[in-house]
Tab-separated table of C-alpha atoms in Angstrom:
chain	number	residue	atom	x	y	z
W	666	UNK	CA	25.973	-4.304	7.876
W	667	UNK	CA	23.534	-6.824	6.194
W	668	UNK	CA	21.693	-7.182	3.090
W	669	UNK	CA	18.700	-6.009	5.301
W	670	UNK	CA	20.341	-2.796	6.780
W	671	UNK	CA	19.218	-0.396	4.112
W	672	UNK	CA	15.861	-2.093	3.699
W	673	UNK	CA	15.206	-0.838	7.295
W	674	UNK	CA	16.248	2.618	6.812
W	675	UNK	CA	14.645	3.108	3.494
W	676	UNK	CA	11.285	2.773	5.277
W	677	UNK	CA	12.103	3.891	8.815
W	678	UNK	CA	13.338	7.486	7.624
W	679	UNK	CA	10.161	8.060	5.494
W	680	UNK	CA	7.942	6.981	8.196
W	681	UNK	CA	9.143	9.879	10.197
W	682	UNK	CA	8.594	12.185	7.230
W	683	UNK	CA	5.057	10.868	6.773
W	684	UNK	CA	4.299	11.057	10.532
W	685	UNK	CA	5.638	14.637	10.502
W	686	UNK	CA	3.008	15.419	7.565
W	687	UNK	CA	0.185	13.594	9.453
W	688	UNK	CA	0.703	15.371	12.638
W	689	UNK	CA	0.997	18.638	10.892
W	690	UNK	CA	-2.491	17.879	9.051
W	691	UNK	CA	-3.919	17.052	12.331
W	692	UNK	CA	-2.784	20.307	13.913
W	693	UNK	CA	-4.301	22.459	11.188
W	694	UNK	CA	-7.749	20.415	10.788
W	695	UNK	CA	-10.827	20.869	12.811
W	696	UNK	CA	-11.095	17.027	13.230
W	697	UNK	CA	-14.684	17.271	14.983
W	698	UNK	CA	-16.333	19.466	12.334
W	699	UNK	CA	-14.400	19.018	9.201
W	700	UNK	CA	-15.772	15.746	7.825
W	701	UNK	CA	-14.555	16.492	4.403
W	702	UNK	CA	-10.880	16.068	5.610
W	703	UNK	CA	-11.588	12.694	7.419
W	704	UNK	CA	-10.611	10.494	4.490
W	705	UNK	CA	-7.406	12.445	3.835
W	706	UNK	CA	-6.348	11.893	7.671
W	707	UNK	CA	-7.152	8.273	7.380
W	708	UNK	CA	-5.000	8.049	4.257
W	709	UNK	CA	-2.139	9.863	5.805
W	710	UNK	CA	-2.296	7.681	8.800
W	711	UNK	CA	-2.148	4.429	6.770
W	712	UNK	CA	0.776	6.058	4.832
W	713	UNK	CA	2.697	6.212	8.219
W	714	UNK	CA	1.777	2.576	9.229
W	715	UNK	CA	3.021	0.614	6.275
W	716	UNK	CA	6.687	2.029	6.218
W	717	UNK	CA	6.859	1.488	9.983
W	718	UNK	CA	5.677	-2.028	10.050
W	719	UNK	CA	7.942	-2.770	6.921
W	720	UNK	CA	10.947	-1.373	8.662
W	721	UNK	CA	9.998	-3.518	11.783
W	722	UNK	CA	9.666	-6.684	9.544
W	723	UNK	CA	13.151	-6.323	8.034
W	724	UNK	CA	14.493	-5.571	11.445
W	725	UNK	CA	13.211	-8.525	13.452
W	726	UNK	CA	12.704	-11.210	10.769
W	727	UNK	CA	16.043	-12.704	11.529
W	728	UNK	CA	15.064	-13.612	14.979
W	729	UNK	CA	13.926	-17.073	13.982
W	730	UNK	CA	12.383	-19.112	10.989
W	731	UNK	CA	8.813	-18.581	12.061
W	732	UNK	CA	9.382	-14.930	13.286
W	733	UNK	CA	10.522	-14.092	9.554
W	734	UNK	CA	7.271	-15.393	8.111
W	735	UNK	CA	5.170	-13.727	10.870
W	736	UNK	CA	6.956	-10.417	10.289
W	737	UNK	CA	6.296	-10.499	6.799
W	738	UNK	CA	2.503	-11.521	7.369
W	739	UNK	CA	2.122	-8.185	9.345
W	740	UNK	CA	3.939	-6.311	6.611
W	741	UNK	CA	1.388	-7.509	4.035
W	742	UNK	CA	-1.421	-6.741	6.120
W	743	UNK	CA	0.000	-3.114	6.597
W	744	UNK	CA	0.426	-2.694	2.894
W	745	UNK	CA	-3.139	-3.746	2.171
W	746	UNK	CA	-4.427	-1.370	4.999
W	747	UNK	CA	-2.544	1.449	3.002
W	748	UNK	CA	-4.283	0.132	-0.100
W	749	UNK	CA	-7.600	0.759	1.513
W	750	UNK	CA	-6.652	3.984	2.814
W	751	UNK	CA	-5.568	5.060	-0.563
W	752	UNK	CA	-9.127	3.850	-1.902
W	753	UNK	CA	-10.930	6.003	0.693
W	754	UNK	CA	-8.925	9.085	-0.302
W	755	UNK	CA	-9.462	8.465	-4.044
W	756	UNK	CA	-13.094	7.934	-3.565
W	757	UNK	CA	-13.493	11.129	-1.487
W	758	UNK	CA	-11.406	13.484	-3.602
W	759	UNK	CA	-10.120	12.190	-6.926
W	760	UNK	CA	-12.981	10.387	-8.766
W	761	UNK	CA	-13.575	11.771	-12.296
W	762	UNK	CA	-16.768	13.768	-12.631
W	763	UNK	CA	-18.527	11.153	-14.643
W	764	UNK	CA	-18.005	8.373	-12.054
W	765	UNK	CA	-19.040	10.498	-8.992
W	766	UNK	CA	-22.263	9.146	-7.441
W	767	UNK	CA	-22.541	6.178	-9.750
W	768	UNK	CA	-23.020	2.496	-8.598
W	769	UNK	CA	-19.174	1.988	-9.101
W	770	UNK	CA	-18.429	4.878	-6.766
W	771	UNK	CA	-21.195	3.416	-4.140
W	772	UNK	CA	-19.452	0.019	-3.935
W	773	UNK	CA	-15.706	1.167	-4.694
W	774	UNK	CA	-14.688	1.271	-0.930
W	775	UNK	CA	-16.659	-1.915	0.114
W	776	UNK	CA	-14.922	-3.830	-2.578
W	777	UNK	CA	-11.434	-2.359	-1.747
W	778	UNK	CA	-12.013	-3.893	1.855
W	779	UNK	CA	-12.663	-7.194	0.283
W	780	UNK	CA	-9.580	-6.869	-2.012
W	781	UNK	CA	-7.475	-6.029	0.995
W	782	UNK	CA	-8.644	-9.061	2.821
W	783	UNK	CA	-8.106	-11.446	-0.025
W	784	UNK	CA	-4.689	-9.927	-0.891
W	785	UNK	CA	-3.614	-10.380	2.739
W	786	UNK	CA	-4.568	-13.934	2.608
W	787	UNK	CA	-2.965	-14.770	-0.854
W	788	UNK	CA	0.265	-13.054	-0.002
W	789	UNK	CA	0.510	-14.841	3.306
W	790	UNK	CA	-0.250	-18.139	1.524
W	791	UNK	CA	2.403	-17.424	-0.930
W	792	UNK	CA	5.130	-17.874	1.885
W	793	UNK	CA	4.172	-21.659	2.098
W	794	UNK	CA	5.272	-22.224	-1.493
W	795	UNK	CA	8.484	-20.429	-1.755
W	796	UNK	CA	10.525	-23.546	-1.347
W	797	UNK	CA	8.745	-26.177	-3.293
W	798	UNK	CA	7.199	-23.672	-5.875
W	799	UNK	CA	9.116	-20.531	-5.864
W	800	UNK	CA	7.974	-19.460	-9.238
W	801	UNK	CA	4.397	-19.921	-8.398
W	802	UNK	CA	5.040	-18.207	-4.954
W	803	UNK	CA	6.314	-15.096	-6.759
W	804	UNK	CA	3.399	-14.937	-9.288
W	805	UNK	CA	0.856	-15.372	-6.427
W	806	UNK	CA	2.545	-12.573	-4.395
W	807	UNK	CA	2.849	-10.152	-7.149
W	808	UNK	CA	-0.799	-10.680	-8.197
W	809	UNK	CA	-1.912	-10.419	-4.636
W	810	UNK	CA	-0.541	-6.720	-4.554
W	811	UNK	CA	-1.358	-5.849	-8.283
W	812	UNK	CA	-5.036	-6.537	-8.384
W	813	UNK	CA	-5.855	-4.210	-5.258
W	814	UNK	CA	-3.628	-1.490	-6.835
W	815	UNK	CA	-5.448	-1.868	-10.146
W	816	UNK	CA	-8.813	-1.618	-8.460
W	817	UNK	CA	-7.902	1.391	-6.573
W	818	UNK	CA	-6.493	3.027	-9.613
W	819	UNK	CA	-9.337	2.550	-11.909
W	820	UNK	CA	-10.765	6.072	-11.313
W	821	UNK	CA	-7.228	7.338	-11.931
W	822	UNK	CA	-6.861	5.370	-15.202
W	823	UNK	CA	-10.282	6.638	-16.363
W	824	UNK	CA	-9.377	10.172	-15.436
W	825	UNK	CA	-5.882	10.201	-17.101
W	826	UNK	CA	-6.837	8.062	-20.123
W	827	UNK	CA	-10.455	8.476	-20.877
W	828	UNK	CA	-12.184	11.595	-19.526
W	829	UNK	CA	-11.474	13.553	-16.410
W	830	UNK	CA	-14.314	16.146	-16.253
W	831	UNK	CA	-14.099	19.665	-15.842
W	832	UNK	CA	-13.576	19.741	-12.044
W	833	UNK	CA	-10.609	17.080	-12.295
W	834	UNK	CA	-8.618	19.189	-14.796
W	835	UNK	CA	-6.129	20.617	-12.573
W	836	UNK	CA	-2.568	20.510	-11.405
W	837	UNK	CA	-3.017	17.241	-9.557
W	838	UNK	CA	-3.117	15.275	-12.962
W	839	UNK	CA	0.565	15.560	-13.435
W	840	UNK	CA	1.153	13.966	-9.897
W	841	UNK	CA	-1.156	11.139	-10.664
W	842	UNK	CA	0.816	10.543	-13.832
W	843	UNK	CA	4.085	10.523	-11.952
W	844	UNK	CA	2.685	8.264	-9.260
W	845	UNK	CA	1.475	5.655	-11.896
W	846	UNK	CA	5.017	5.584	-13.386
W	847	UNK	CA	6.662	5.420	-10.122
W	848	UNK	CA	4.548	2.627	-8.980
W	849	UNK	CA	5.029	0.811	-12.220
W	850	UNK	CA	8.891	1.107	-11.818
W	851	UNK	CA	8.580	-0.181	-8.280
W	852	UNK	CA	6.534	-3.322	-9.505
W	853	UNK	CA	9.278	-3.885	-12.169
W	854	UNK	CA	12.090	-3.816	-9.690
W	855	UNK	CA	10.233	-6.111	-7.260
W	856	UNK	CA	9.414	-8.769	-9.879
W	857	UNK	CA	12.623	-8.472	-11.963
W	858	UNK	CA	15.298	-8.665	-9.220
W	859	UNK	CA	17.434	-6.063	-11.010
W	860	UNK	CA	20.382	-5.282	-10.828
W	861	UNK	CA	21.580	-8.294	-8.682
W	862	UNK	CA	20.707	-11.019	-11.114
W	863	UNK	CA	23.023	-9.404	-13.558
W	864	UNK	CA	26.050	-9.290	-11.262
W	865	UNK	CA	25.511	-11.664	-8.350
W	866	UNK	CA	27.270	-10.542	-5.168
W	867	UNK	CA	27.982	-6.973	-6.199
W	868	UNK	CA	24.621	-5.605	-4.628
W	869	UNK	CA	24.303	-7.679	-1.545
W	870	UNK	CA	24.527	-4.726	0.671
W	871	UNK	CA	23.793	-1.519	-1.400
W	872	UNK	CA	21.645	-1.268	-4.497
W	873	UNK	CA	19.757	-4.366	-4.703
W	874	UNK	CA	16.247	-4.472	-6.082
W	875	UNK	CA	14.388	-4.511	-2.803
W	876	UNK	CA	16.114	-1.364	-1.721
W	877	UNK	CA	15.354	0.250	-4.991
W	878	UNK	CA	11.722	-1.100	-4.714
W	879	UNK	CA	11.395	0.581	-1.144
W	880	UNK	CA	12.843	3.956	-2.481
W	881	UNK	CA	10.332	3.920	-5.499
W	882	UNK	CA	7.328	2.977	-3.208
W	883	UNK	CA	8.104	5.811	-1.047
W	884	UNK	CA	8.493	8.230	-3.798
W	885	UNK	CA	5.135	6.955	-5.368
W	886	UNK	CA	3.473	7.516	-1.942
W	887	UNK	CA	4.774	10.981	-1.822
W	888	UNK	CA	3.629	11.866	-5.312
W	889	UNK	CA	0.227	10.069	-4.621
W	890	UNK	CA	-0.205	12.295	-1.313
W	891	UNK	CA	0.645	15.438	-3.208
W	892	UNK	CA	-2.006	14.536	-5.903
W	893	UNK	CA	-4.788	13.712	-3.275
W	894	UNK	CA	-4.029	16.935	-1.387
W	895	UNK	CA	-4.402	19.165	-4.540
W	896	UNK	CA	-7.619	17.221	-5.498
W	897	UNK	CA	-8.800	17.866	-2.032
W	898	UNK	CA	-8.153	21.616	-2.220
W	899	UNK	CA	-9.052	22.334	-5.681
W	900	UNK	CA	-12.218	20.280	-6.106
W	901	UNK	CA	-13.632	20.981	-2.588
W	902	UNK	CA	-16.414	23.301	-3.911
W	903	UNK	CA	-17.553	20.908	-6.593
W	904	UNK	CA	-17.303	17.865	-4.629
W	905	UNK	CA	-19.243	19.196	-1.626
W	906	UNK	CA	-21.978	20.461	-4.022
W	907	UNK	CA	-22.195	17.081	-5.953
W	908	UNK	CA	-21.529	14.315	-3.270
W	909	UNK	CA	-21.946	13.837	0.582
W	910	UNK	CA	-18.779	13.570	2.574
W	911	UNK	CA	-18.237	10.177	4.148
W	912	UNK	CA	-19.577	9.748	7.708
W	913	UNK	CA	-17.311	8.728	10.610
W	914	UNK	CA	-19.234	5.349	10.820
W	915	UNK	CA	-18.547	4.641	7.210
W	916	UNK	CA	-14.735	5.324	7.458
W	917	UNK	CA	-14.249	3.682	10.631
W	918	UNK	CA	-16.273	0.547	9.627
W	919	UNK	CA	-14.284	0.147	6.440
W	920	UNK	CA	-10.975	0.463	8.409
W	921	UNK	CA	-12.117	-1.839	11.376
W	922	UNK	CA	-13.339	-4.598	9.086
W	923	UNK	CA	-10.147	-4.537	7.214
W	924	UNK	CA	-7.977	-4.715	10.156
W	925	UNK	CA	-10.103	-7.533	11.755
W	926	UNK	CA	-10.186	-9.613	8.577
W	927	UNK	CA	-6.376	-9.128	7.893
W	928	UNK	CA	-5.477	-9.902	11.514
W	929	UNK	CA	-7.665	-13.171	11.105
W	930	UNK	CA	-5.840	-14.095	8.045
W	931	UNK	CA	-2.360	-13.275	9.787
W	932	UNK	CA	-3.380	-15.353	12.978
W	933	UNK	CA	-4.555	-18.215	10.831
W	934	UNK	CA	-1.522	-18.409	8.789
W	935	UNK	CA	0.884	-17.671	11.695
W	936	UNK	CA	-0.707	-20.776	13.610
W	937	UNK	CA	-0.284	-22.917	10.456
W	938	UNK	CA	3.306	-22.274	10.624
W	939	UNK	CA	3.528	-24.362	13.845
W	940	UNK	CA	1.341	-27.071	12.277
W	941	UNK	CA	3.539	-27.376	9.050
W	942	UNK	CA	6.420	-30.020	9.285
W	943	UNK	CA	9.605	-28.157	9.239
W	944	UNK	CA	11.083	-29.599	6.169
W	945	UNK	CA	8.138	-28.370	4.061
W	946	UNK	CA	8.999	-24.774	4.968
W	947	UNK	CA	12.838	-24.922	5.526
W	948	UNK	CA	14.365	-27.786	3.888
W	949	UNK	CA	16.251	-25.153	1.686
W	950	UNK	CA	18.219	-24.201	4.827
W	951	UNK	CA	19.263	-27.739	5.870
């Protein structure tokens, strides 16, 4: 039992749940002909990837000093791939009526690819600052994940707080609200380090902020998935009459570009670990 034990299981068990939902969706979908469902399947696939990679990162990060950094580089890449998957599903199913087929809608996914790439680079770079400039490291890392989430959520915020449109006034709205609340709670726990900062040593194994963060993120993903599934079903007729479903090349191109650019970031910063003098990265441990 270590401080990482529950970090591993709080994402490994949900991975199997999301994998079950993904496989079930594949089973009931005519993948070849139902292009309307492709964005949903991509989103569900990415929702399996990030908890699995996170669980592996927490499992293997203790192998060596550099392995710790590389594991979390991969974790950051997986999180940003999920961010892109969310953007693709939002663009296909959840956009408010007034924003469908606008310039913002046309460039929304393309900019989400750019955001995912920049976020992976920034979050990887932040690990090189955690010894000399821990506060700056934390600020950069929080911002690196906050701004892609904010971009992805702009159509949701517009829908919740401004004007949703007739086709978007449905049962999914409540799930979108719960998802936003749960995501904000997860962000607060990640940045505030509560409750362990109030009682050092008491939450080393069970109940520390990163475990609570994991739980909140998984609950937020579940709520998000329910909201997107409802929008996909309830708005299908209106969306098909108003906009054209994404083609395979558009979806595959966005995902492949994100993977290529994120892996390029990860490889670059992993190589930099071996070029950086050890005291700069690890003097805290000596």
